[in-house]
XYZ file of C-alpha atoms in Angstrom:
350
model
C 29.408 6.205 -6.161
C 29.148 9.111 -8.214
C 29.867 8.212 -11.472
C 27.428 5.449 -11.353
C 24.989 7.972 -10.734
C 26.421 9.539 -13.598
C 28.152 12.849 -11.648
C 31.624 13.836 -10.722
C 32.314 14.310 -6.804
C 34.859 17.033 -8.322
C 31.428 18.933 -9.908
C 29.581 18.126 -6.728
C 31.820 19.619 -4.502
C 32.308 22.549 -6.632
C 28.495 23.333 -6.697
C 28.494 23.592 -3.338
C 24.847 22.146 -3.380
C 24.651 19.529 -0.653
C 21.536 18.760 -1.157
C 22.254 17.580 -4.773
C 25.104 15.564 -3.535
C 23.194 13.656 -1.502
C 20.687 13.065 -3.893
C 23.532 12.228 -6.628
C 25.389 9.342 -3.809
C 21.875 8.182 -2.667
C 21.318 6.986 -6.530
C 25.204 6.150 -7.243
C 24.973 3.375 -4.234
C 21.413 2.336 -5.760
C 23.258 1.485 -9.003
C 26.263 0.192 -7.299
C 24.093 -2.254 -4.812
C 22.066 -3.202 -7.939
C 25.269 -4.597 -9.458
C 26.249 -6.730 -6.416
C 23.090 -7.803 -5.868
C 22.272 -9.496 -9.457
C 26.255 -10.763 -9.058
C 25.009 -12.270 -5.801
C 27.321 -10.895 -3.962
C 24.747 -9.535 -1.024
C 23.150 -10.916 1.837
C 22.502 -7.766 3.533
C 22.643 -4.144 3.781
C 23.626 -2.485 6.831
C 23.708 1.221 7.174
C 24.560 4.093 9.637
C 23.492 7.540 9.388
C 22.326 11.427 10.702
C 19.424 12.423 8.024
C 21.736 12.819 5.226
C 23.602 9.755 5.667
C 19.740 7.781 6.425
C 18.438 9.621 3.101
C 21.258 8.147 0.997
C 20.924 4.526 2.460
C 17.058 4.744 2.322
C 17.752 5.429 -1.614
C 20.351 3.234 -1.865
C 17.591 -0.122 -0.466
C 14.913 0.915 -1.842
C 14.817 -1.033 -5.540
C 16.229 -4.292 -3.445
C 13.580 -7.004 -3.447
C 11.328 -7.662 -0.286
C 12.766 -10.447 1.564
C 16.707 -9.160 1.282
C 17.716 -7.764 4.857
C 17.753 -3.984 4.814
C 19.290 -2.557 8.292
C 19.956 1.449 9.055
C 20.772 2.884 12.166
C 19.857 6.136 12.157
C 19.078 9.315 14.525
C 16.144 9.933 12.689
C 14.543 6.536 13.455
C 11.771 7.850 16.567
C 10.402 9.829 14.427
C 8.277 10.022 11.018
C 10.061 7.280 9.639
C 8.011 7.140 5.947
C 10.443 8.530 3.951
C 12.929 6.045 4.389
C 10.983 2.484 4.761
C 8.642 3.853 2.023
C 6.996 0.410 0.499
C 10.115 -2.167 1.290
C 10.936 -4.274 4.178
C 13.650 -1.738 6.171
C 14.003 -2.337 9.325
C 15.035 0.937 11.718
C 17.216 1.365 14.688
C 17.364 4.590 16.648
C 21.287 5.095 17.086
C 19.661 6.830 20.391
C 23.196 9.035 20.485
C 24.458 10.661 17.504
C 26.522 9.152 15.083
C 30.019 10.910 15.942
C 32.616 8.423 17.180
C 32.745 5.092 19.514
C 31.553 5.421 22.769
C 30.206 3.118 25.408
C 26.463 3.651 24.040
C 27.601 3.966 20.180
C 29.519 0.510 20.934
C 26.674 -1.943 21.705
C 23.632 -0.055 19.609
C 26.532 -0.811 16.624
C 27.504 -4.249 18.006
C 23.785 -5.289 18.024
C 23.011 -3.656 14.455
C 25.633 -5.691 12.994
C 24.797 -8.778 15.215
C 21.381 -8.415 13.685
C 22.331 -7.743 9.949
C 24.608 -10.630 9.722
C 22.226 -12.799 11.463
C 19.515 -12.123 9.211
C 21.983 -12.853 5.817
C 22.794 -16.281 7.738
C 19.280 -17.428 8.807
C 17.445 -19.831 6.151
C 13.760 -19.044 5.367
C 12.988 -22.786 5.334
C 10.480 -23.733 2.380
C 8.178 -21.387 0.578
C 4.516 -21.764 2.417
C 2.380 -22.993 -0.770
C 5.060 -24.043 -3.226
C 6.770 -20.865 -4.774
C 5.392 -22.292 -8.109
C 1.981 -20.770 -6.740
C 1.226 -17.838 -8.889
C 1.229 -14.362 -6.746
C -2.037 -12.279 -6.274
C -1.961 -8.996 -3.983
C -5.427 -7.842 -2.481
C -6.241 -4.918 -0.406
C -7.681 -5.135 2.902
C -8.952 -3.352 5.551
C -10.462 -4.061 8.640
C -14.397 -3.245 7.355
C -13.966 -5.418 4.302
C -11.913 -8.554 6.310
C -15.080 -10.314 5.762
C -15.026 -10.327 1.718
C -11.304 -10.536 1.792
C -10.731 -13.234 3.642
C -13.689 -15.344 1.423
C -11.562 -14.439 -1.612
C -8.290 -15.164 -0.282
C -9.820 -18.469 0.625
C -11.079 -19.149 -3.063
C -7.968 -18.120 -4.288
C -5.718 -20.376 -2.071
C -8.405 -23.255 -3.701
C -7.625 -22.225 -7.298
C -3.895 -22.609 -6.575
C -2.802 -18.825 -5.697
C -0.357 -17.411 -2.823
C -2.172 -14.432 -1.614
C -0.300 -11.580 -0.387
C -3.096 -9.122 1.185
C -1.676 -5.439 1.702
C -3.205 -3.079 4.360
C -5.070 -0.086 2.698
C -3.222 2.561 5.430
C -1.353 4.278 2.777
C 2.048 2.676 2.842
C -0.161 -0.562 2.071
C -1.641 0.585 -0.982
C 2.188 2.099 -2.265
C 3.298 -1.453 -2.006
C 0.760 -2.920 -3.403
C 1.506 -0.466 -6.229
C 5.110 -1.156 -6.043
C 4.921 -5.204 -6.384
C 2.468 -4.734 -9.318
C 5.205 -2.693 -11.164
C 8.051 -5.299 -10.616
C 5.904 -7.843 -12.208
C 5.845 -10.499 -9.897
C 1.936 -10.544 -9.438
C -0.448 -12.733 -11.503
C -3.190 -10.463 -10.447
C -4.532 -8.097 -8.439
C -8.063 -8.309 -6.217
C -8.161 -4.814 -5.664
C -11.018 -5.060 -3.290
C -10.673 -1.876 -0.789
C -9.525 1.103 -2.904
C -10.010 3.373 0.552
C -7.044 5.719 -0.195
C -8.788 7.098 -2.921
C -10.702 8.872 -0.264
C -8.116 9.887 1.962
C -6.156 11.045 -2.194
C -9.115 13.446 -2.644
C -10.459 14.587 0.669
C -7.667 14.927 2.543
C -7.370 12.264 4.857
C -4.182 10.887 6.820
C -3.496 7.262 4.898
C -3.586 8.392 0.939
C -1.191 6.217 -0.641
C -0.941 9.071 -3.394
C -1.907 9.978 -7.065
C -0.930 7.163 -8.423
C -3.161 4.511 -7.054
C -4.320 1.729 -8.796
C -2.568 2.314 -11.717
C 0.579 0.111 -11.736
C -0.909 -2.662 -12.508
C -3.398 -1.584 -15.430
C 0.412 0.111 -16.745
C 2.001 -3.253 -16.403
C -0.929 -5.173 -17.836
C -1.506 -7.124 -14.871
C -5.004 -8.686 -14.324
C -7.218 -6.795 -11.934
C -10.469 -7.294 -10.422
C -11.575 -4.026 -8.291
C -14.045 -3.033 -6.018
C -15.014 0.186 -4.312
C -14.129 -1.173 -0.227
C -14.314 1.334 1.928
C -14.576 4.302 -0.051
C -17.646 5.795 2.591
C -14.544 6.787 4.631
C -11.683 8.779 5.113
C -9.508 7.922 7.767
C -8.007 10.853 10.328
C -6.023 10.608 13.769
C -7.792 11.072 17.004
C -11.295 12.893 17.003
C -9.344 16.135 17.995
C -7.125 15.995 14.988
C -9.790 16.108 12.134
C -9.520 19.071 11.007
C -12.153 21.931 11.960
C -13.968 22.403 8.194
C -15.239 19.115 8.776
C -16.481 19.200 12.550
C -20.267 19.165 11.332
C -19.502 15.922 9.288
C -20.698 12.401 9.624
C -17.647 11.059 12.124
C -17.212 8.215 13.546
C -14.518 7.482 16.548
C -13.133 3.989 15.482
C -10.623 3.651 18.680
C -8.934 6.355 20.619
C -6.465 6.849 17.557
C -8.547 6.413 14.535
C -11.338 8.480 13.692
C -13.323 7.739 10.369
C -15.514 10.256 8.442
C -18.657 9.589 6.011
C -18.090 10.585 2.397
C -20.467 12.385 0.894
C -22.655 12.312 -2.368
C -20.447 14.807 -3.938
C -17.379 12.912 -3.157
C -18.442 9.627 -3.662
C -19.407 10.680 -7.493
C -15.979 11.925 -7.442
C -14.264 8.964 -6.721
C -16.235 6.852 -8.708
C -15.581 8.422 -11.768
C -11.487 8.491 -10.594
C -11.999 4.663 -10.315
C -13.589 4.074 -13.624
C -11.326 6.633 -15.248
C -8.372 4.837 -14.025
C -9.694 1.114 -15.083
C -10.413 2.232 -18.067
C -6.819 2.823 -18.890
C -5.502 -0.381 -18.297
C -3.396 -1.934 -20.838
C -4.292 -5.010 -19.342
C -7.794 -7.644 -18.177
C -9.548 -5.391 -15.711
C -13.111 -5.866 -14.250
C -15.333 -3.895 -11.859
C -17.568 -5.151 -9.287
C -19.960 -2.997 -7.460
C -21.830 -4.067 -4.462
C -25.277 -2.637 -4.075
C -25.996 -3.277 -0.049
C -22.880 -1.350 0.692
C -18.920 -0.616 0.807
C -18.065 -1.446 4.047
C -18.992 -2.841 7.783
C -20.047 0.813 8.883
C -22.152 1.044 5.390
C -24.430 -1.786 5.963
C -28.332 -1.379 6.803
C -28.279 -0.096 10.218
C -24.274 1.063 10.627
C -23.400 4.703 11.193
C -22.196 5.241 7.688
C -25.311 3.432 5.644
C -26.130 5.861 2.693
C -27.333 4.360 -0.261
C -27.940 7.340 -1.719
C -24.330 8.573 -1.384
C -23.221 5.338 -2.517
C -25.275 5.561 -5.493
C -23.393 8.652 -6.549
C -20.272 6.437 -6.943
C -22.373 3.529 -8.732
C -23.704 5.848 -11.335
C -20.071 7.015 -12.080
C -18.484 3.868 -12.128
C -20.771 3.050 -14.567
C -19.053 4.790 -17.148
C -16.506 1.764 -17.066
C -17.803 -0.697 -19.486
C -18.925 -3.841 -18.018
C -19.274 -2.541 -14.311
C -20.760 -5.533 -12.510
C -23.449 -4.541 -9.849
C -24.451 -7.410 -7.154
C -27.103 -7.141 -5.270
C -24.752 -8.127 -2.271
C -22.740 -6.304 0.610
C -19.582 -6.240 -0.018
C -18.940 -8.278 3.111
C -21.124 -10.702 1.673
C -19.362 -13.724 1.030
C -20.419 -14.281 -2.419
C -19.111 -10.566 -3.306
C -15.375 -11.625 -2.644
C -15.790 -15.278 -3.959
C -17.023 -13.775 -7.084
C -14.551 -11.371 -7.283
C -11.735 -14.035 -6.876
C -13.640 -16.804 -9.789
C -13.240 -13.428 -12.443
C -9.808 -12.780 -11.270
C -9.243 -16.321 -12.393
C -10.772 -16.078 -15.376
C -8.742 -12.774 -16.063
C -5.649 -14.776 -15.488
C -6.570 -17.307 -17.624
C -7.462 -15.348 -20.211
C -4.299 -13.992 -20.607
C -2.413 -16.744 -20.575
């Protein structure tokens, strides 16, 4: 394991750094995994771990493709459990005792994670819904923009696309990212770029830095729209944080509490969006809906703010070709449009 991570266990144990070790096996059993896999030699992974042990396995899964059965048992699993699922398909069991010998708890939480793993290697998926000759588009979705999404998903399913729509929560939007770098997408309706907001404002579902820009690296055709940029998205109303307590809030359920962007932020992220478009190595197009972002941003809805949103407009606008609609965004014209250009863009580079 260490040599294909290119170290020596003799050097790692001499360093005395175990935090480097770790790091050095997590990425030795990536490369080692990687080599069974293309040999087709697995149908699973199955893992057991403390933190160290979870870290290494979490590393060790995490370039496997969605779909392949990725099992860890793990102390750490009742807690914050990002840093190990990340963007893939892991599934977590809490070990519930720790991992230190056989007992009669150990025994069946072990039986059943290996019950589990081999089950899923044995089980057939049956036939791909849609043909798996059906080219692959990712959009981004959340629950204010269903409306538009679900119109373009439904044009898209008529011009012969599988759609696979991505939650804009944070770990949504990282693999979204994460599918456009692998290359299996056609395109990408990039319809609710929300965790911009939560990026720049500070808000509890940014999907980091680097969104929406794997597939303008990988040349992927993109469509994008700004969905749900009025808000950034925090916990329960007692968790947003007290700088903003004179804000525009908005208590979406007991757990979810939204805030209004304002003028100054919007502008902001407008000109992130058009910056980032306008590096694209591949097809990309803009469309910009003048009635509003988002459920809460239409005429009469807590967060309606034209002039706010008009911040973002004018910035956008510095990406050539920035298509303003006189629509909502919820509109269903908005997201059929959006999916006919997507097509287009496809097309096109073909």
């Amino acid at each position: 394991m260490a040599e294909a991570a290119g170290a020596r266990v003799a050097a790692l144990r001499a360093a005395g750094d175990r935090g480097a070790a770790v790091t050095a096996m997590g990425e030795g059993a990536a490369a080692v995994l990687a080599g069974l896999h293309a040999a087709g030699r697995v149908g699973a992974v199955l893992a057991v771990g403390g933190s160290g042990g979870s870290s290494i396995a979490a590393r060790a899964v995490r370039d496997l493709p969605v779909g392949l059965p990725k099992l860890i048992v793990s102390t750490m699993a009742s807690g914050d459990v990002s840093p190990y699922v990340g963007a893939k398909d892991v599934t977590l069991m809490h070990s519930v005792v720790d991992i230190a010998g056989i007992n009669r708890v150990s025994r069946r939480i072990l039986g059943n994670a290996a019950a589990a793993a081999s089950a899923m290697a044995a089980a057939d998926p049956g036939p791909e819904a849609g043909g798996a000759d059906r080219p692959l588009v990712a959009a981004s979705m959340f629950g204010v923009t269903t409306t538009a999404v679900d119109a373009a998903r439904q044009r898209l399913d008529e011009l012969g696309y599988e759609v696979l729509v991505f939650h804009a929560t944070g770990s949504g939007g990282r693999a979204l990212e994460g599918l456009a770098e692998s290359g299996m997408l056609a395109g990408v309706l990039d319809l609710t770029t929300t965790e911009l907001a939560d990026d720049l404002v500070g808000g509890v579902l940014s999907a980091g830095p680097e969104r929406l820009t794997a597939a303008g690296r990988r040349g992927v055709p993109q469509v994008v729209a700004p969905g749900a940029l009025d808000m950034v998205n925090f916990g329960p109303r007692d968790t947003v944080p007290e700088r903003f307590g004179t804000r525009n809030l908005y208590v979406h359920n007991p757990t979810v509490t939204l805030m209004r962007t304002t003028a100054e932020e919007m502008a902001e992220l407008g000109r992130h969006l058009a910056a980032k478009l306008a590096a694209a190595q591949g097809p990309a197009a803009l469309f910009v809906p003048l009635k509003g972002v988002s459920a809460l941003d239409a005429e009469g809805m807590p967060f309606h703010d034209p002039k706010a949103d008009e911040a973002a407009f004018e910035a956008m606008a510095a990406f050539p070709g920035a298509e303003r609609l006189d629509l909502h965004i919820n509109d269903p014209e908005f997201g059929r449009a959006m999916a006919e250009r997507l097509h287009e863009l496809i097309g096109g580079k073909a």
